[in-house]
């Protein structure tokens, strides 16, 4: 954790200053310099992308408002469906047209994600994927909307056709759009390693599984987004670079301490160091210490806020997501090297690069057939988890943040009880 903490601290400082500018010294922060939980733009404060309006470094240096573009595309789908309606269509008919448009938009977004993978030379998703996937929230039953990817039959090894599916309730937002790329990472991993014997049909480790799609997401540069019509073409400039880096950091860097603390809390519960009469306090203590966020009003033991995070009641291990946020930059750098890219890391996109695609597919195809260190080495040359590539990637932003934060008192003080409870990783 120590390797990336300086970068997080700078992002925290900058974001807090924007919140204070927007909401005032009293409301824009919580005593001790913590970010108010309800202002982070996300229920769990794990992804700050929704604060984009407030933190965008240079307005006009390339708009990266992907949500707005997706919504426009959805409007076009809706108009098309509505144009098919007869004059005086019933409410039910109009509602059906709306649902059809929602499905179409969700499938269009998924096609776009698929195209990134096929553009690397990977296979198209099987027809069964399109037939069986849940793209939008169904009307006739309750479902878990938290996105997931499923391999239903481990098909592949013996020529059996695969039955892979994703389950999401897609809406046209940037967050959902990148989540689709993430989920297809799981699916392509499944498809690739299904040539292995069943015991090896798994990720090299669970962090690898989470990192595949995230690696692809890093290659969704403004240039790529422009090529699929989601953002306008921008001239390359330092300002545009900083904008692009900020966009990536608001989702990827903001996440880092969160990714670490979930299992710290869970393991504390398992080993008894966090007792039931302390569940909520321990939760917010960790949130204060690691993330520097705090609720605006007291959250006592009558609340169970950890339970609002899907993976806690769902019993899904969480450290995998922290690992993935580090691996993704290692993979990305390795694939950029393979693509013959020699410029600064943040400028690379391996979109459409056949050599990078081949390398990636080979990594995926190894599955769990060898220790993860061996697979990591084949792609990155290293056998270790290493945040070096992440820090290299964000070098321009880190310098920019340091300039912005000059003269500010950065950092925060967690309540004394909190610092005692959390040991350094
Ligand atoms: O749970 C997920 C994926 C499914 S594997 C949507 N993620 C974590 C979360 O939402 O908390 C992806 C990012 C972190
Ligand atoms: Zn995942």
Coordinates of C-alpha atoms and ligand atoms in Angstrom, one line a residue:
X1 CA 0.0 0.0 0.0
X2 CA 2.8 2.4 0.8
X3 CA 3.9 2.6 -2.9
X4 CA 0.6 4.2 -4.0
X5 CA -0.4 6.2 -0.9
X6 CA 1.4 9.4 -1.9
X7 CA -0.6 9.6 -5.1
X8 CA -3.9 8.8 -3.3
X9 CA -3.1 11.5 -0.7
X10 CA -2.6 14.1 -3.4
X11 CA -5.9 13.1 -5.2
X12 CA -7.7 13.2 -1.8
X13 CA -6.3 16.7 -1.1
X14 CA -7.3 18.1 -4.5
X15 CA -10.8 16.5 -4.5
X16 CA -11.4 17.8 -1.0
X17 CA -10.4 21.3 -2.0
X18 CA -13.0 21.1 -4.8
X19 CA -15.7 19.9 -2.5
X20 CA -14.8 22.8 -0.1
X21 CA -14.9 25.2 -3.0
X22 CA -18.4 23.9 -3.9
X23 CA -20.0 23.4 -0.5
X24 CA -18.0 25.6 1.8
X25 CA -15.5 24.8 4.6
X26 CA -18.3 23.5 6.9
X27 CA -20.1 21.2 4.6
X28 CA -17.4 20.3 2.0
X29 CA -15.4 18.4 4.6
X30 CA -15.8 16.6 7.9
X31 CA -13.7 17.6 10.9
X32 CA -10.2 16.4 10.6
X33 CA -10.1 17.1 6.8
X34 CA -12.1 14.0 5.8
X35 CA -14.2 13.8 2.7
X36 CA -18.0 13.7 3.6
X37 CA -19.2 10.2 2.6
X38 CA -22.4 11.5 1.0
X39 CA -20.5 13.9 -1.3
X40 CA -18.2 11.4 -3.0
X41 CA -20.7 10.6 -5.7
X42 CA -20.8 6.9 -4.9
X43 CA -22.6 5.0 -2.1
X44 CA -19.4 3.4 -0.9
X45 CA -17.0 6.3 -1.8
X46 CA -15.1 3.7 -3.9
X47 CA -15.2 5.4 -7.2
X48 CA -15.3 9.2 -7.5
X49 CA -16.0 9.4 -11.3
X50 CA -19.2 11.2 -10.7
X51 CA -17.4 14.2 -9.3
X52 CA -16.0 14.8 -12.8
X53 CA -17.8 18.2 -13.2
X54 CA -16.1 19.5 -10.1
X55 CA -12.6 18.1 -10.6
X56 CA -12.2 18.4 -14.4
X57 CA -8.8 20.1 -14.6
X58 CA -9.2 22.0 -17.9
X59 CA -12.7 22.7 -19.2
X60 CA -12.6 22.7 -23.0
X61 CA -9.4 20.6 -23.3
X62 CA -11.3 17.7 -24.7
X63 CA -14.7 16.8 -23.1
X64 CA -14.7 13.4 -21.6
X65 CA -18.3 13.4 -20.7
X66 CA -19.0 9.8 -21.8
X67 CA -22.2 9.5 -19.9
X68 CA -23.7 12.4 -21.9
X69 CA -22.7 10.8 -25.2
X70 CA -24.2 7.4 -24.2
X71 CA -27.4 9.1 -23.2
X72 CA -27.5 10.8 -26.6
X73 CA -27.1 7.4 -28.3
X74 CA -29.9 6.1 -26.1
X75 CA -32.1 9.0 -27.2
X76 CA -31.5 8.1 -30.8
X77 CA -32.5 4.4 -30.1
X78 CA -35.6 5.6 -28.3
X79 CA -36.6 7.9 -31.2
X80 CA -36.2 5.1 -33.6
X81 CA -38.4 2.8 -31.6
X82 CA -41.0 5.5 -31.1
X83 CA -41.1 6.3 -34.8
X84 CA -42.3 2.7 -35.4
X85 CA -45.3 3.2 -33.2
X86 CA -48.7 3.7 -34.9
X87 CA -50.4 7.0 -34.3
X88 CA -52.4 6.9 -31.1
X89 CA -50.3 4.0 -29.6
X90 CA -51.4 2.7 -26.2
X91 CA -49.5 3.3 -23.1
X92 CA -48.5 -0.3 -23.1
X93 CA -47.1 -0.1 -26.6
X94 CA -45.2 3.1 -25.8
X95 CA -43.8 1.4 -22.7
X96 CA -42.7 -1.6 -24.8
X97 CA -41.0 0.7 -27.2
X98 CA -39.1 2.2 -24.3
X99 CA -38.0 -1.2 -23.1
X100 CA -36.9 -2.2 -26.6
X101 CA -34.8 1.0 -26.8
X102 CA -33.2 0.2 -23.4
X103 CA -32.3 -3.3 -24.5
X104 CA -30.9 -2.0 -27.8
X105 CA -28.7 0.6 -26.0
X106 CA -27.4 -2.0 -23.6
X107 CA -26.6 -4.4 -26.4
X108 CA -25.0 -1.6 -28.5
X109 CA -22.7 -0.8 -25.5
X110 CA -21.8 -4.5 -25.2
X111 CA -21.1 -4.8 -28.9
X112 CA -18.7 -2.0 -28.5
X113 CA -16.9 -3.7 -25.7
X114 CA -16.8 -7.0 -27.7
X115 CA -15.3 -5.1 -30.6
X116 CA -12.3 -4.1 -28.4
X117 CA -11.6 -7.7 -27.8
X118 CA -12.2 -8.9 -31.3
X119 CA -10.0 -6.0 -32.5
X120 CA -7.2 -7.7 -30.6
X121 CA -7.8 -10.9 -32.6
X122 CA -9.9 -12.6 -29.9
X123 CA -13.0 -14.6 -31.0
X124 CA -16.5 -13.1 -31.2
X125 CA -18.8 -13.9 -28.3
X126 CA -20.8 -17.0 -29.1
X127 CA -24.5 -16.6 -30.2
X128 CA -25.5 -18.2 -26.9
X129 CA -24.0 -15.2 -25.1
X130 CA -26.3 -12.8 -26.8
X131 CA -29.3 -15.2 -26.4
X132 CA -28.8 -15.9 -22.7
X133 CA -27.3 -12.7 -21.2
X134 CA -29.3 -10.5 -19.0
X135 CA -28.6 -7.0 -20.3
X136 CA -31.2 -4.9 -18.6
X137 CA -33.2 -5.2 -15.4
X138 CA -36.1 -7.5 -16.0
X139 CA -39.7 -6.5 -15.1
X140 CA -41.1 -9.7 -13.9
X141 CA -38.8 -10.7 -11.1
X142 CA -36.3 -9.5 -8.6
X143 CA -32.7 -9.9 -9.6
X144 CA -29.3 -9.0 -8.2
X145 CA -28.2 -6.2 -10.4
X146 CA -24.6 -6.2 -9.3
X147 CA -22.7 -7.0 -12.5
X148 CA -21.3 -10.6 -12.8
X149 CA -20.0 -12.9 -15.5
X150 CA -20.8 -16.6 -15.7
X151 CA -19.4 -19.7 -17.3
X152 CA -22.3 -22.0 -17.3
X153 CA -20.8 -25.2 -18.7
X154 CA -17.0 -24.9 -18.9
X155 CA -17.4 -25.7 -22.6
X156 CA -14.3 -25.7 -24.8
X157 CA -11.9 -28.4 -23.9
X158 CA -13.8 -31.2 -25.6
X159 CA -15.2 -29.1 -28.4
X160 CA -18.4 -28.5 -26.4
X161 CA -19.6 -25.0 -27.3
X162 CA -19.3 -22.6 -24.4
X163 CA -22.3 -21.1 -22.6
X164 CA -21.0 -17.9 -21.1
X165 CA -23.2 -15.0 -19.9
X166 CA -23.1 -11.7 -18.1
X167 CA -25.8 -10.5 -15.8
X168 CA -26.2 -6.7 -15.5
X169 CA -28.8 -4.0 -15.4
X170 CA -27.1 -1.8 -17.9
X171 CA -28.0 1.9 -18.2
X172 CA -26.2 4.4 -20.4
X173 CA -23.6 5.7 -18.0
X174 CA -19.8 5.8 -18.2
X175 CA -19.6 3.6 -15.0
X176 CA -21.8 0.9 -16.6
X177 CA -19.9 1.2 -19.9
X178 CA -16.5 0.4 -18.4
X179 CA -18.1 -2.3 -16.2
X180 CA -19.1 -4.1 -19.4
X181 CA -15.5 -4.1 -20.6
X182 CA -14.6 -5.4 -17.1
X183 CA -17.2 -8.2 -17.2
X184 CA -16.1 -9.2 -20.7
X185 CA -12.6 -9.6 -19.3
X186 CA -14.0 -12.4 -17.1
X187 CA -15.8 -13.9 -20.1
X188 CA -12.7 -13.9 -22.4
X189 CA -10.6 -15.4 -19.6
X190 CA -13.2 -18.2 -19.4
X191 CA -13.3 -18.7 -23.2
X192 CA -9.5 -18.8 -23.4
X193 CA -8.7 -21.2 -20.5
X194 CA -11.5 -23.6 -21.3
X195 CA -9.0 -25.5 -23.5
X196 CA -7.3 -26.5 -20.3
X197 CA -8.3 -29.5 -18.2
X198 CA -11.2 -28.6 -15.8
X199 CA -8.9 -28.1 -12.8
X200 CA -6.9 -25.4 -14.6
X201 CA -10.0 -23.6 -15.9
X202 CA -9.5 -20.7 -13.5
X203 CA -7.6 -17.5 -13.2
X204 CA -3.9 -17.6 -12.3
X205 CA -5.2 -16.0 -9.1
X206 CA -8.4 -14.1 -8.4
X207 CA -6.6 -10.8 -8.9
X208 CA -5.8 -11.8 -12.4
X209 CA -9.4 -12.5 -13.1
X210 CA -10.4 -9.0 -12.0
X211 CA -7.5 -7.4 -13.9
X212 CA -8.2 -8.6 -17.4
X213 CA -11.1 -6.3 -18.3
X214 CA -9.5 -3.5 -16.3
X215 CA -6.4 -3.7 -18.5
X216 CA -8.6 -3.2 -21.5
X217 CA -10.3 -0.2 -19.8
X218 CA -6.8 1.5 -19.5
X219 CA -6.5 1.3 -23.3
X220 CA -9.8 3.2 -23.7
X221 CA -7.9 6.4 -24.3
X222 CA -9.5 9.6 -25.6
X223 CA -8.3 8.6 -29.1
X224 CA -10.1 5.2 -28.8
X225 CA -13.2 6.8 -27.4
X226 CA -13.2 9.2 -30.3
X227 CA -12.9 6.4 -32.8
X228 CA -16.1 4.9 -31.5
X229 CA -17.9 8.2 -31.5
X230 CA -18.1 8.8 -27.8
X231 CA -15.9 11.9 -27.5
X232 CA -14.9 14.6 -29.9
X233 CA -11.4 14.6 -31.3
X234 CA -9.0 16.7 -29.3
X235 CA -5.6 18.0 -30.2
X236 CA -2.9 16.5 -28.1
X237 CA -1.7 18.8 -25.3
X238 CA -0.6 18.7 -21.8
X239 CA -4.0 19.9 -20.7
X240 CA -5.7 17.1 -22.5
X241 CA -3.3 14.6 -20.9
X242 CA -4.1 15.9 -17.5
X243 CA -7.8 15.7 -18.2
X244 CA -7.5 12.1 -19.3
X245 CA -5.3 11.1 -16.4
X246 CA -7.8 12.7 -13.9
X247 CA -10.6 10.8 -15.4
X248 CA -8.7 7.5 -14.9
X249 CA -7.6 8.5 -11.5
X250 CA -11.0 9.4 -10.3
X251 CA -12.1 5.8 -10.8
X252 CA -8.8 3.8 -10.3
X253 CA -6.8 5.7 -7.8
X254 CA -9.8 6.7 -5.6
X255 CA -10.5 3.0 -5.3
X256 CA -7.1 1.8 -3.9
X257 CA -7.6 2.2 -0.1
X258 CA -11.2 1.0 -0.4
X259 CA -10.0 -2.2 -2.2
X260 CA -7.7 -2.8 0.8
X261 CA -10.0 -2.1 3.6
X262 CA -13.0 -4.4 2.9
X263 CA -11.1 -7.5 3.6
X264 CA -9.3 -5.9 6.6
X265 CA -12.7 -5.4 8.1
X266 CA -13.9 -8.9 7.1
X267 CA -10.8 -10.6 8.4
X268 CA -11.1 -8.7 11.6
X269 CA -14.6 -10.0 11.9
X270 CA -13.4 -13.6 11.2
X271 CA -10.4 -13.5 13.7
X272 CA -12.5 -11.9 16.4
X273 CA -10.6 -8.6 16.6
X274 CA -13.7 -6.9 15.4
X275 CA -16.6 -7.9 17.6
X276 CA -20.3 -7.7 16.8
X277 CA -20.9 -4.7 19.1
X278 CA -18.2 -2.9 17.1
X279 CA -19.0 -3.8 13.5
X280 CA -20.1 -0.3 12.4
X281 CA -17.5 1.6 14.3
X282 CA -14.7 -0.6 13.0
X283 CA -16.0 -0.1 9.5
X284 CA -16.0 3.7 9.7
X285 CA -12.7 3.7 11.6
X286 CA -11.1 1.8 8.6
X287 CA -12.8 4.1 6.2
X288 CA -11.4 7.1 8.0
X289 CA -7.9 5.8 8.3
X290 CA -7.5 4.4 4.8
X291 CA -9.8 6.5 2.6
X292 CA -10.0 9.7 4.6
X293 CA -13.8 9.7 4.3
X294 CA -16.4 10.1 7.1
X295 CA -20.2 10.2 7.4
X296 CA -21.6 13.7 8.1
X297 CA -23.5 12.4 11.1
X298 CA -22.8 9.7 13.6
X299 CA -23.4 6.1 12.3
X300 CA -23.9 4.0 15.5
X301 CA -24.2 0.3 16.0
X302 CA -27.9 0.4 15.0
X303 CA -26.6 0.6 11.5
X304 CA -24.7 -2.1 9.6
X305 CA -23.1 -0.1 6.8
X306 CA -20.7 -2.8 5.7
X307 CA -23.7 -4.9 4.8
X308 CA -24.6 -2.4 2.1
X309 CA -21.5 -3.4 0.1
X310 CA -22.6 -6.3 -2.1
X311 CA -19.5 -8.4 -1.5
X312 CA -19.9 -8.5 2.3
X313 CA -23.2 -10.3 2.6
X314 CA -22.5 -12.0 -0.8
X315 CA -19.3 -13.4 0.7
X316 CA -17.1 -12.5 -2.3
X317 CA -13.5 -11.9 -1.4
X318 CA -12.4 -8.4 -2.1
X319 CA -8.6 -8.1 -2.0
X320 CA -8.8 -9.4 -5.6
X321 CA -9.9 -5.9 -6.7
X322 CA -7.1 -4.2 -5.0
X323 CA -4.6 -6.6 -6.6
X324 CA -6.3 -6.0 -10.0
X325 CA -5.8 -2.3 -9.7
X326 CA -2.1 -2.9 -9.5
X327 CA -1.8 -5.7 -12.0
X328 CA -3.7 -3.9 -14.6
X329 CA -0.9 -1.4 -15.1
X330 CA 1.7 -4.2 -15.1
X331 CA -0.3 -6.0 -17.8
X332 CA -0.9 -2.8 -19.7
X333 CA 2.8 -1.9 -19.7
X334 CA 3.7 -5.4 -20.8
X335 CA 1.2 -5.3 -23.7
X336 CA 2.4 -1.9 -24.7
X337 CA 6.0 -3.2 -24.8
X338 CA 4.8 -6.1 -27.0
X339 CA 3.0 -3.6 -29.3
X340 CA 6.4 -1.9 -29.7
X341 CA 5.3 1.3 -28.0
X342 CA 8.2 3.4 -26.7
X343 CA 6.6 6.7 -25.6
X344 CA 5.4 7.6 -22.1
X345 CA 3.2 4.8 -20.7
X346 CA 0.0 6.9 -20.4
X347 CA 0.1 7.6 -24.1
X348 CA -0.1 4.0 -25.1
X349 CA -3.2 2.2 -26.4
X350 CA -2.8 -1.3 -27.7
X351 CA -6.2 -1.1 -29.3
X352 CA -6.2 -3.1 -32.5
X353 CA -2.6 -4.3 -32.0
X354 CA -2.3 -7.9 -33.1
X355 CA 0.9 -8.7 -31.3
X356 CA -0.5 -7.4 -28.0
X357 CA -3.7 -9.3 -28.6
X358 CA -1.8 -12.6 -29.2
X359 CA 0.2 -12.1 -26.0
X360 CA -2.9 -11.3 -24.0
X361 CA -4.7 -14.3 -25.3
X362 CA -1.8 -16.5 -24.5
X363 CA -1.8 -15.2 -20.9
X364 CA -5.5 -15.9 -20.6
X365 CA -5.1 -19.4 -22.1
X366 CA -2.7 -20.4 -19.3
X367 CA -5.5 -20.2 -16.8
X368 CA -4.4 -21.8 -13.5
X369 CA -2.1 -24.3 -15.2
X370 CA 1.0 -22.8 -13.7
X371 CA 1.9 -20.5 -10.7
X372 CA 0.7 -17.0 -11.3
X373 CA 4.3 -15.7 -11.0
X374 CA 5.2 -17.6 -14.1
X375 CA 2.3 -16.2 -16.1
X376 CA 3.0 -12.7 -14.8
X377 CA 6.6 -13.0 -15.9
X378 CA 5.6 -14.0 -19.4
X379 CA 3.8 -10.8 -19.9
X380 CA 5.7 -8.3 -17.7
X381 CA 9.1 -9.8 -17.2
X382 CA 8.5 -9.6 -13.4
X383 CA 7.3 -12.2 -10.9
X384 CA 6.1 -9.7 -8.4
X385 CA 3.1 -7.6 -7.8
X386 CA 4.5 -4.1 -8.4
X387 CA 2.9 -0.7 -8.4
X388 CA 5.8 0.8 -10.3
X389 CA 3.9 0.8 -13.6
X390 CA 0.9 2.5 -11.9
X391 CA 3.1 5.2 -10.6
X392 CA 4.9 5.6 -13.9
X393 CA 1.5 5.9 -15.7
X394 CA 0.3 8.6 -13.4
X395 CA 3.6 10.6 -13.2
X396 CA 2.1 13.6 -15.1
X397 CA -0.9 13.8 -12.9
X398 CA 1.0 13.4 -9.7
X399 CA 3.2 16.3 -10.6
X400 CA 0.2 18.4 -11.6
X401 CA -1.6 17.5 -8.3
X402 CA 1.5 18.5 -6.3
X403 CA 1.4 21.9 -8.0
X404 CA -2.3 22.3 -7.4
X405 CA -2.0 21.3 -3.8
X406 CA 1.0 23.6 -3.1
X407 CA 0.2 25.7 0.0
X408 CA -2.6 23.5 1.1
X409 CA -2.5 21.4 4.2
X410 CA -3.0 17.9 2.8
X411 CA -3.8 14.8 4.7
X412 CA -6.4 14.1 7.3
X413 CA -6.6 13.0 10.9
X414 CA -8.7 10.0 11.6
X415 CA -10.2 9.7 15.1
X416 CA -7.6 8.5 17.5
X417 CA -9.4 5.2 18.0
X418 CA -9.3 4.6 14.3
X419 CA -5.5 5.0 13.9
X420 CA -5.0 2.5 16.8
X421 CA -7.3 0.0 15.2
X422 CA -5.6 -0.2 11.8
X423 CA -2.1 -1.5 11.4
X424 CA -0.1 -0.6 8.3
X425 CA -0.1 -3.1 5.5
Ligands
LIG1 O1 -17.8 -6.2 -8.2 C1 -17.2 -5.8 -9.1 C2 -17.6 -6.2 -10.6 C3 -18.0 -7.6 -10.6 S1 -16.7 -8.8 -10.5 C4 -18.7 -5.4 -11.1 N1 -16.3 -4.8 -9.0 C5 -16.0 -4.3 -7.7 C6 -17.1 -3.5 -7.0 O2 -18.1 -3.2 -7.7 O3 -17.1 -3.2 -5.8 C7 -15.5 -4.1 -10.0 C8 -14.9 -3.0 -9.3 C9 -14.8 -3.3 -7.9
LIG2 ZN1 -15.1 -8.6 -11.8

